[in-house]
Short mmCIF file of C-alpha atoms and ligand atoms in Angstrom, two decimals:
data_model
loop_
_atom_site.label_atom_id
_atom_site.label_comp_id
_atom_site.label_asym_id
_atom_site.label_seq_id
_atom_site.Cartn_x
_atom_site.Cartn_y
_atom_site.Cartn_z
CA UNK A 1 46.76 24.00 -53.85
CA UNK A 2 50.44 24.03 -53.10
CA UNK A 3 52.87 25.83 -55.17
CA UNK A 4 54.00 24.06 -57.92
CA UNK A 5 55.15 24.27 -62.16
CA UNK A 6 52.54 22.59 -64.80
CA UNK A 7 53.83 21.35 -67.90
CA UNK A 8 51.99 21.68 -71.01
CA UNK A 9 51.78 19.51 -73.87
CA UNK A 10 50.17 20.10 -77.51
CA UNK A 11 50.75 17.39 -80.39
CA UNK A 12 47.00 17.53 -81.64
CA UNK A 13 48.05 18.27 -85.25
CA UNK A 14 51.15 20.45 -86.56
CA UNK A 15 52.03 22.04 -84.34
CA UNK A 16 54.88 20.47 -80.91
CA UNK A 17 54.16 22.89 -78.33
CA UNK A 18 55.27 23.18 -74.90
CA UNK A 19 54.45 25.65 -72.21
CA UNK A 20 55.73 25.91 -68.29
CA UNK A 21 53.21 28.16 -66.13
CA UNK A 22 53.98 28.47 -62.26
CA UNK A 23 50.55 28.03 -61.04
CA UNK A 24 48.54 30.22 -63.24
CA UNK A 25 50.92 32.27 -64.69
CA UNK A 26 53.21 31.64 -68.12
CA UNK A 27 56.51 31.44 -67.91
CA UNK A 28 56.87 30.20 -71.55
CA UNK A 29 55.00 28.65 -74.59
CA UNK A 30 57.43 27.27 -77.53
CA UNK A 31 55.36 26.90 -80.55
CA UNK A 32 57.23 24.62 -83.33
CA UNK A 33 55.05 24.46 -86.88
CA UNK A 34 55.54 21.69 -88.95
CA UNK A 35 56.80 23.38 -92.49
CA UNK A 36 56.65 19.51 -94.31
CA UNK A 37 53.33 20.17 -95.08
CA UNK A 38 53.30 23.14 -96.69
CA UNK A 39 54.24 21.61 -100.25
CA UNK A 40 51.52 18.61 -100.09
CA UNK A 41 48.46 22.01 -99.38
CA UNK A 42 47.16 20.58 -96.01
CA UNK A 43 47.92 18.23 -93.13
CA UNK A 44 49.79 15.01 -94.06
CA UNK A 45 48.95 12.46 -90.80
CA UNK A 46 51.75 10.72 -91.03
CA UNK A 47 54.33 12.98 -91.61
CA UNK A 48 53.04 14.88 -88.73
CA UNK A 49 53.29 12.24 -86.21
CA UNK A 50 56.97 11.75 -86.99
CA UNK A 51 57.79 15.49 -87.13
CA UNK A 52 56.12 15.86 -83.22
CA UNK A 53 58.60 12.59 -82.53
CA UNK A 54 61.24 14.77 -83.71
CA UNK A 55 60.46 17.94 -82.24
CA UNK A 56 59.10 16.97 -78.32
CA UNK A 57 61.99 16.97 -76.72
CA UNK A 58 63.63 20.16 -77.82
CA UNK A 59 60.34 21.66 -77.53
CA UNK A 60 60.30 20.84 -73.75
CA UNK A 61 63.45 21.34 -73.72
CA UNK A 62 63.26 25.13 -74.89
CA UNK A 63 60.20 25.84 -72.51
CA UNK A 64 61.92 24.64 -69.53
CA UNK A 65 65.34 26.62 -70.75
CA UNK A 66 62.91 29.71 -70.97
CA UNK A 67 61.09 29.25 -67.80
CA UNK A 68 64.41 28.99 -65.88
CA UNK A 69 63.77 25.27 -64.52
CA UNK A 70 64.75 21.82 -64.75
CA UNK A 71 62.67 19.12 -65.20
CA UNK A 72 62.66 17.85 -61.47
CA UNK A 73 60.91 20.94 -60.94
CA UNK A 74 57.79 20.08 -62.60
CA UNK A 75 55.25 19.14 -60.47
CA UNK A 76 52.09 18.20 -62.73
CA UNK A 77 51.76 17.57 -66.82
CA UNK A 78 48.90 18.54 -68.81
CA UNK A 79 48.29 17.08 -72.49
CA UNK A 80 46.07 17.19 -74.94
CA UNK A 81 44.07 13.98 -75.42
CA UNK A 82 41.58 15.02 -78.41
CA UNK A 83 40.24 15.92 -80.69
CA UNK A 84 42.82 15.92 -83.21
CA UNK A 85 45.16 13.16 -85.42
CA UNK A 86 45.64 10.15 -83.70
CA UNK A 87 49.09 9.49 -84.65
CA UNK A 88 49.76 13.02 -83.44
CA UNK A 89 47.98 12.82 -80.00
CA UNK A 90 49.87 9.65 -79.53
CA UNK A 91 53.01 11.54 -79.25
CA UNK A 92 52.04 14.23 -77.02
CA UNK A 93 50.18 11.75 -74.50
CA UNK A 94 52.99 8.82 -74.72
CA UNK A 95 55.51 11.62 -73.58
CA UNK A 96 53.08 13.01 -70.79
CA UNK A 97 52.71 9.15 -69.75
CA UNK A 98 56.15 8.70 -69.51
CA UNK A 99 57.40 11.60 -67.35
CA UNK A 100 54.33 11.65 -65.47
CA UNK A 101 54.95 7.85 -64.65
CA UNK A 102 58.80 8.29 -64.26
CA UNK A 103 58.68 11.74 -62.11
CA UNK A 104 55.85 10.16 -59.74
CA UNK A 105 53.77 13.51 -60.55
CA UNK A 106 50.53 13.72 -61.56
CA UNK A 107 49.13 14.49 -64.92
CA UNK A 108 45.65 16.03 -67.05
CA UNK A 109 44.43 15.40 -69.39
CA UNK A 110 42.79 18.23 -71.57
CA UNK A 111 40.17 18.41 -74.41
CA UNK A 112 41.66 20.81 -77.24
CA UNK A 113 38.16 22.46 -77.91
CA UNK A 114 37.86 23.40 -74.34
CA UNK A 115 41.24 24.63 -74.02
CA UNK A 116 40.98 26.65 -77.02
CA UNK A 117 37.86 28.40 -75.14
CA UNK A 118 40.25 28.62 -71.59
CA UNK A 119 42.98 30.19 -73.33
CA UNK A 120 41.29 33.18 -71.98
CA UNK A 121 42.50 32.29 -68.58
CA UNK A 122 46.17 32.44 -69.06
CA UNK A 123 47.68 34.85 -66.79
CA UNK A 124 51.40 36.47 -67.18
CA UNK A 125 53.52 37.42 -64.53
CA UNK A 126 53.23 41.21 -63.96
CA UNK A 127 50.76 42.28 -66.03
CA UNK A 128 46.74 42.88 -64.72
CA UNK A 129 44.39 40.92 -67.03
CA UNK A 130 40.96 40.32 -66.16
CA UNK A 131 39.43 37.37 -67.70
CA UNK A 132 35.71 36.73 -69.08
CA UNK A 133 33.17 36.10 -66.09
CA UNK A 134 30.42 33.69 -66.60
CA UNK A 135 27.90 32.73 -68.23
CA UNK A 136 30.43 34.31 -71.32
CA UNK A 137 29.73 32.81 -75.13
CA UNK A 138 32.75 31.90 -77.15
CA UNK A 139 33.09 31.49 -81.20
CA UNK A 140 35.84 28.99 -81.12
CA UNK A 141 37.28 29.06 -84.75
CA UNK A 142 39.83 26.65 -85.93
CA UNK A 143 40.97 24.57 -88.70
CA UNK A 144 39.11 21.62 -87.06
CA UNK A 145 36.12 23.42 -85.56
CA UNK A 146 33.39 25.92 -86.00
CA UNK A 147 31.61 26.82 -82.55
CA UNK A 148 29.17 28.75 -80.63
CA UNK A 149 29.97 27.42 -76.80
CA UNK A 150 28.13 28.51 -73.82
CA UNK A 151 30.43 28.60 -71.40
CA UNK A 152 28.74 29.08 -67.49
CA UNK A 153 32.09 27.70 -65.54
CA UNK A 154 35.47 26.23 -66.36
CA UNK A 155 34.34 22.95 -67.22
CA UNK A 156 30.41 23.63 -67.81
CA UNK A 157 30.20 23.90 -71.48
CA UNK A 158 27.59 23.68 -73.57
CA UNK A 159 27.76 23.89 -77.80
CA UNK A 160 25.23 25.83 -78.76
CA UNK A 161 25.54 26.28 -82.84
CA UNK A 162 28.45 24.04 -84.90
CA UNK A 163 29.38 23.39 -88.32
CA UNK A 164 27.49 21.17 -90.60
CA UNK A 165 30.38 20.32 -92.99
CA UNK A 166 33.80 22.23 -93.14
CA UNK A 167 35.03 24.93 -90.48
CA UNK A 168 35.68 28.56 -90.93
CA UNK A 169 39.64 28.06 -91.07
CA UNK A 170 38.93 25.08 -93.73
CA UNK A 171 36.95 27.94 -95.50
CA UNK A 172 40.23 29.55 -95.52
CA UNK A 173 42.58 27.24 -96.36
CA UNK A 174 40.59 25.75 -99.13
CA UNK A 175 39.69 29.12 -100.46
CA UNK A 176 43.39 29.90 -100.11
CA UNK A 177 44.22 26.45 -102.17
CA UNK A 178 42.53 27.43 -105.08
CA UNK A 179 44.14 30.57 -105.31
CA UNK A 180 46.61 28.95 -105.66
CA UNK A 181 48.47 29.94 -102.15
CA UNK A 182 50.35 28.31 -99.80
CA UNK A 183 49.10 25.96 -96.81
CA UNK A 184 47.95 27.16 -94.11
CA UNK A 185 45.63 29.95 -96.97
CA UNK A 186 43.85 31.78 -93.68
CA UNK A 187 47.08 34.42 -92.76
CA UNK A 188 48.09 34.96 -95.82
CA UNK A 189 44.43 36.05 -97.06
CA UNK A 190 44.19 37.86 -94.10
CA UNK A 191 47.94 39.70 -95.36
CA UNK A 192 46.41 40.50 -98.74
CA UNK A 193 42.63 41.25 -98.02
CA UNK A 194 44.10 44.11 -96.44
CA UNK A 195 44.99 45.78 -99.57
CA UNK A 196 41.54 44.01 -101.22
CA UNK A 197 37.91 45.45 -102.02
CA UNK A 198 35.80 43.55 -99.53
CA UNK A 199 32.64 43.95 -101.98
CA UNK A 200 34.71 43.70 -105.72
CA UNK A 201 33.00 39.77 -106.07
CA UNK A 202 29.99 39.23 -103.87
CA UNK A 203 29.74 35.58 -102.75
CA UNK A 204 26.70 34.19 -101.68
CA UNK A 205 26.04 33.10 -98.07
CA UNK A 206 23.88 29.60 -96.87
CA UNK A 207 20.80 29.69 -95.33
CA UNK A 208 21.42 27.59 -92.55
CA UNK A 209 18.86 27.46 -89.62
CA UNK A 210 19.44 28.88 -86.09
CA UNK A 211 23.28 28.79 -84.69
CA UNK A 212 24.79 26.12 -87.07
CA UNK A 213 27.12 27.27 -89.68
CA UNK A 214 28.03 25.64 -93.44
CA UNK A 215 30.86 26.36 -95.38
CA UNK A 216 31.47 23.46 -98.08
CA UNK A 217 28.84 25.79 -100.32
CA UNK A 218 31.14 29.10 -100.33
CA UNK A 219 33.95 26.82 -101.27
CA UNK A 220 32.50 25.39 -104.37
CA UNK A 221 31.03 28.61 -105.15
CA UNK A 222 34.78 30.40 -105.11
CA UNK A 223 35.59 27.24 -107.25
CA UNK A 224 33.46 27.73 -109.88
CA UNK A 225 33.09 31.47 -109.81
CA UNK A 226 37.24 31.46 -110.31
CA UNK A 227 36.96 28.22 -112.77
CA UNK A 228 34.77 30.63 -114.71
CA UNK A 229 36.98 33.80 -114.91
CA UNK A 230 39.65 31.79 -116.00
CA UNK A 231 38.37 30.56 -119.33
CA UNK A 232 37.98 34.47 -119.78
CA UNK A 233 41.09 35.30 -118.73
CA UNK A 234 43.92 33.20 -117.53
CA UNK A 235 44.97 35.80 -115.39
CA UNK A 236 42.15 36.66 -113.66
CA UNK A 237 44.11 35.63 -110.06
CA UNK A 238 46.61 37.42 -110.65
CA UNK A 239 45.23 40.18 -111.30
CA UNK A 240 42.19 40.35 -108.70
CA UNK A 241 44.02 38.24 -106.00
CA UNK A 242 43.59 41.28 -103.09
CA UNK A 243 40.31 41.80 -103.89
CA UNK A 244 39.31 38.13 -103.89
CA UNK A 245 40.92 38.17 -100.47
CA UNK A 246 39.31 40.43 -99.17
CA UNK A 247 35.70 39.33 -100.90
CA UNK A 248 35.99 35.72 -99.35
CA UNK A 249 37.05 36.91 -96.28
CA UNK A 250 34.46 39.54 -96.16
CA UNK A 251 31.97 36.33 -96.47
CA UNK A 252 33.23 34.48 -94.14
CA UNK A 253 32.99 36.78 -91.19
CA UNK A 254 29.74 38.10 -92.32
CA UNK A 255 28.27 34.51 -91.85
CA UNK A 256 30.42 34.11 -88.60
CA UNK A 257 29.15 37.42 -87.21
CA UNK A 258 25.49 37.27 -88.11
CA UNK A 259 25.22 33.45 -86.13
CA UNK A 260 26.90 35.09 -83.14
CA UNK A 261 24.93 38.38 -82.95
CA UNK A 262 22.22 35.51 -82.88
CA UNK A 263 23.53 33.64 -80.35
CA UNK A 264 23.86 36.23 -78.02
CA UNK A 265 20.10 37.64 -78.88
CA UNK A 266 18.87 34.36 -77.77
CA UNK A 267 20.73 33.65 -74.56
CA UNK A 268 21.44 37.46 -73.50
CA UNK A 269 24.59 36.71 -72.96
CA UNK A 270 26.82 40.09 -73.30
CA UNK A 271 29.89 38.78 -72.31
CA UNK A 272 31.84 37.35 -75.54
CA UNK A 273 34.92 35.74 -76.77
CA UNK A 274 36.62 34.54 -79.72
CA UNK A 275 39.12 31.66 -79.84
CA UNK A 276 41.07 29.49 -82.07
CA UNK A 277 43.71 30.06 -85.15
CA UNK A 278 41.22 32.04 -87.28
CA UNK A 279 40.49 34.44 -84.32
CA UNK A 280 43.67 36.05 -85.40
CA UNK A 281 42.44 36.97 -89.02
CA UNK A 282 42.55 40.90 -88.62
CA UNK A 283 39.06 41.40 -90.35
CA UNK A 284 37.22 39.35 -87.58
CA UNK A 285 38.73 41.16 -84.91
CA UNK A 286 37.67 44.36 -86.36
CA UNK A 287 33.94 43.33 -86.99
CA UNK A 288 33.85 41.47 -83.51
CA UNK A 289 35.11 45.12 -81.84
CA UNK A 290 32.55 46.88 -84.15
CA UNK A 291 29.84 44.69 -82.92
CA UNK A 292 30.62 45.21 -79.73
CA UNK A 293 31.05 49.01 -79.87
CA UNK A 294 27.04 48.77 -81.74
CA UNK A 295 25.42 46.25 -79.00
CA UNK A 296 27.10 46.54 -76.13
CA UNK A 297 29.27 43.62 -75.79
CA UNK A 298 31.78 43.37 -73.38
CA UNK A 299 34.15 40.74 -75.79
CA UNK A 300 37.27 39.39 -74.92
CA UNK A 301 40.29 38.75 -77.48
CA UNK A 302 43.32 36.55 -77.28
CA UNK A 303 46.93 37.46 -77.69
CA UNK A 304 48.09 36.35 -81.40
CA UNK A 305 50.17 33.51 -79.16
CA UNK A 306 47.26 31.67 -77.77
CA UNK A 307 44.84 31.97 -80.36
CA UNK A 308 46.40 29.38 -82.89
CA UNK A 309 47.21 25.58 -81.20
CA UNK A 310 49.95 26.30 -78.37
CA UNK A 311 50.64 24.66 -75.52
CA UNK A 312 50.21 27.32 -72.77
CA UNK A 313 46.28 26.90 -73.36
CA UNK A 314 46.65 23.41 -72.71
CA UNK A 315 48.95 23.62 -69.31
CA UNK A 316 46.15 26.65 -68.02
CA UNK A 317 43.59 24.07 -68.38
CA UNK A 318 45.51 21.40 -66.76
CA UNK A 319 46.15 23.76 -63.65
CA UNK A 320 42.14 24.10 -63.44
CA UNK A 321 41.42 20.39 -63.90
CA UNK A 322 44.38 19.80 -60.88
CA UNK A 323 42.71 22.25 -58.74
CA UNK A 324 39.18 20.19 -58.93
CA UNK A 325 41.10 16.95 -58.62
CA UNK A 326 40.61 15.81 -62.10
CA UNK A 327 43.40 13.40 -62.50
CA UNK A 328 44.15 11.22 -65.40
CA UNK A 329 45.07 7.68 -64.98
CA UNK A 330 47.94 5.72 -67.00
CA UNK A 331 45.20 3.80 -69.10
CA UNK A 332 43.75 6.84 -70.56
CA UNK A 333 43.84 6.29 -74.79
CA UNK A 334 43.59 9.86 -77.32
CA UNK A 335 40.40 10.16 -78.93
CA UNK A 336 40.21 11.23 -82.60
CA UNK A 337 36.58 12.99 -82.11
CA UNK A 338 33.93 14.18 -80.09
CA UNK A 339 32.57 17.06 -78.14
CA UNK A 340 33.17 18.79 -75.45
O1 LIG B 1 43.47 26.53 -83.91
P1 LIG B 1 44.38 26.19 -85.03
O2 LIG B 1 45.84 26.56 -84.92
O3 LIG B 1 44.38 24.65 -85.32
C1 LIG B 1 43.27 23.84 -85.22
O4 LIG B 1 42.94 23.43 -84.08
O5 LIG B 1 42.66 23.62 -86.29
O6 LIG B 1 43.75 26.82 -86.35
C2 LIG B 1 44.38 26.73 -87.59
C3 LIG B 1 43.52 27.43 -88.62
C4 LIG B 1 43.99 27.25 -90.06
O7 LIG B 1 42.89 26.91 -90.84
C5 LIG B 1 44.54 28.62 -90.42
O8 LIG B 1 44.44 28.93 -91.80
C6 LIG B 1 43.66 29.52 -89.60
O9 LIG B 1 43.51 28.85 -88.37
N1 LIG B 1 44.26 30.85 -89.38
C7 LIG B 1 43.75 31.99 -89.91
C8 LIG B 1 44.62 33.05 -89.52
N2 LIG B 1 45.63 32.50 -88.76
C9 LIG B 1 45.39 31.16 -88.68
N3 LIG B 1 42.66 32.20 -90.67
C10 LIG B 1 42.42 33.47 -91.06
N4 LIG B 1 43.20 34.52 -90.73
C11 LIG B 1 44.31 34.36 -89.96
N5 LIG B 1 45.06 35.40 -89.65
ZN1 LIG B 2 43.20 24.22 -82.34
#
C-alpha cells in the first residue's frame, strides 16, 4: 500500500474525536467530551448529536494542526458506522461522506466494537510496541458493551460470552447515580475505591451460565441495600462512600474476572486483552495483571488514551480495512445495533 495519512472519525456517542495516523502510526487523537450531559446523569441523544455538529470541525481541525498537515494531505477517512446513537453516528458518517466525496479519496467504514478490540494495534512513531498475536481473547468493556471476543485475525471475530441486560460501565454509572455522583460514576468510583474497603459491604454476584455476564441484579441490589441504610441513617453515603466504592467495584471485577479466567480455560487461549472505557478502572487492571502473574497469561493493556471512545482506534482500523480493500460506498446508512 502506498504511503499515505488516514483520517479518523468517532461521533458514536459523547464523545467528537479525531485522529491522523501516517500509515500505522499516530500522529494525533483529539478527544472532545460532551460536559451537557453531566447535569441530566447519562447520555441525552439529542443533545449529543448537536454538540458533535458543533464540535467536528475543530476537532479535525486540531488533529490535523497536531499532525502537522492540511487537509489535501489526507488520503483515506475512516468512521465509525455503529453501534452507537443514531443521531450521533449521523454526524460522524455525513462528515466522512462529504470529504471523502469532495477530496475524491476513499473512505471505511468501521464497527466501534471491533475497533475497541484493534485499539491494540495502534502504533506511535518511535516507540517499539508489540501487539497481541492471534488467536488472543479480549474483554471489551464499555458503557454500551460487555464482551468476551475471540479474536483469530483482524477482522475474524467471534463473541464468545456477552451481557444479558446492562454492561459493566452501566454497572458503574448506575451504581455511581445512586450515590449520588456525577455522570460518567465509573472514574470517579475508581478515584475513591482507592481509599475504600473492598470487603466493608459484600454484594452478591449472579449465577449466570457459561461466558455471559448480568448486571441489572447488582444494581438493584446496591439500590436497596443503600435505600435501606438510609432509613437508619441519612448519612450513611456520606459517611461509607469510599468503602462502597470500593465494595461495588470489588464486585464488579470479581464477576468480570471469574467469566474470563473461564473463557480462557475453555479455549486455551493465553494471550489476553482488555478494551473499552472501563478497562481504565485501576482495580481491573490490577486483578487482570494478578491473574496473569497466577496463570500465565501473556495480557495486553491499552494506554488510558485509547481505552475510552477516541478516534485513533477508529482510523487504525480503517488503515487495516484499506489494506484488504474494504471500501465503503456513498450509500452506506449508521446502524444503531448489532454485532460484530
Ligand atoms: O468505551 P467508552 O468510552 O464508551 C462506550 O463505548 O460506551 O466507555 C464509557 C464507560 C462509562 O460507563 C464510564 O463510566 C466507564 O467507561 N469508565 C470507567 C472508568 N473510565 C471510564 N469505569 C470504571 N473505571 C474507570 N476508570
Ligand atoms: Zn466505546
Amino acid at each position: 500500500m502506498r504511503d499515505l495519512f488516514i483520517l479518523g472519525i468517532e461521533t458514536s456517542c459523547d464523545d467528537t474525536s479525531a485522529a491522523v495516523l501516517h500509515n500505522n502510526l499516530l500522529l494525533s487523537n483529539i478527544i472532545s467530551s460532551q460536559e451537557v450531559h453531566q447535569r441530566f446523569g447519562g447520555v441525552v441523544p439529542e443533545l449529543a448529536s448537536r454538540a458533535h455538529q458543533q464540535s467536528i470541525i475543530p476537532v479535525v481541525d486540531q488533529a490535523l494542526k497536531e499532525a502537522g498537515i492540511a487537509p489535501s494531505d489526507i488520503g483515506a477517512i475512516a468512521f465509525t458506522r455503529g453501534p452507537g446513537l443514531l443521531g450521533s453516528l449521523l454526524v460522524g458518517v455525513s462528515f466522512a461522506k462529504a470529504f471523502a466525496l469532495a477530496r475524491k479519496i476513499p473512505m471505511m467504514d468501521v464497527d466501534h466494537m471491533q475497533a475497541h478490540v484493534l485499539a491494540h494495534f495502534i502504533q506511535k512513531p518511535n516507540i517499539e510496541y508489540r501487539p497481541p498475536s492471534f488467536p488472543f481473547l479480549c474483554l471489551t468493556v464499555s458503557g454500551g458493551h460487555t464482551q468476551i471476543v475471540r479474536v483469530d485475525d483482524y477482522f475474524s471475530m467471534a463473541v464468545i460470552g456477552k451481557t444479558l441486560d446492562d454492561a459493566a460501565g452501566e454497572a458503574f454509572d448506575k451504581a455511581a447515580k445512586i450515590m449520588g455522583l456525577p455522570y460518567p460514576g465509573g472514574p470517579i468510583i475508581d478515584r475513591l475505591a482507592q481509599q475504600g474497603n473492598p470487603w466493608a459491604f459484600p454484594f452478591a454476584k449472579p449465577s449466570i451460565p457459561h461466558l455471559d455476564f448480568s448486571f441489572s441484579g447488582l444494581k438493584t441490589s446496591i439500590l436497596y441495600f443503600i435505600r435501606d441504610r438510609l432509613k437508619e441513617d441519612v448519612n450513611f453515603i456520606e459517611k461509607n462512600k469510599n468503602d462502597l466504592c470500593a465494595s461495588i467495584q470489588h464486585t464488579i471485577i470479581e464477576i468480570l474476572m471469574e467469566k474470563l479466567v473461564m473463557a480462557s480455560r475453555e479455549t486455551g487461549i493465553k494471550e489476553i486483552a482488555i478494551a473499552g472505557g472501563v478497562s481504565a478502572n485501576s482495580g481491573l487492571r490490577n486483578a487482570f495483571l494478578n491473574t496473569a502473574a497466577d496463570r500465565g497469561w501473556k495480557v495486553y493493556i491499552p494506554e488510558f488514551a485509547f481505552t475510552t471512545d477516541n478516534a485513533a482506534m477508529i482510523a487504525i482500523t480503517g488503515y487495516l480495512k484499506l489494506q484488504r480493500g474494504m471500501i465503503a460506498s456513498q450509500d452506506m446508512a449508521p446502524y444503531a445495533r448489532g454485532n460484530l
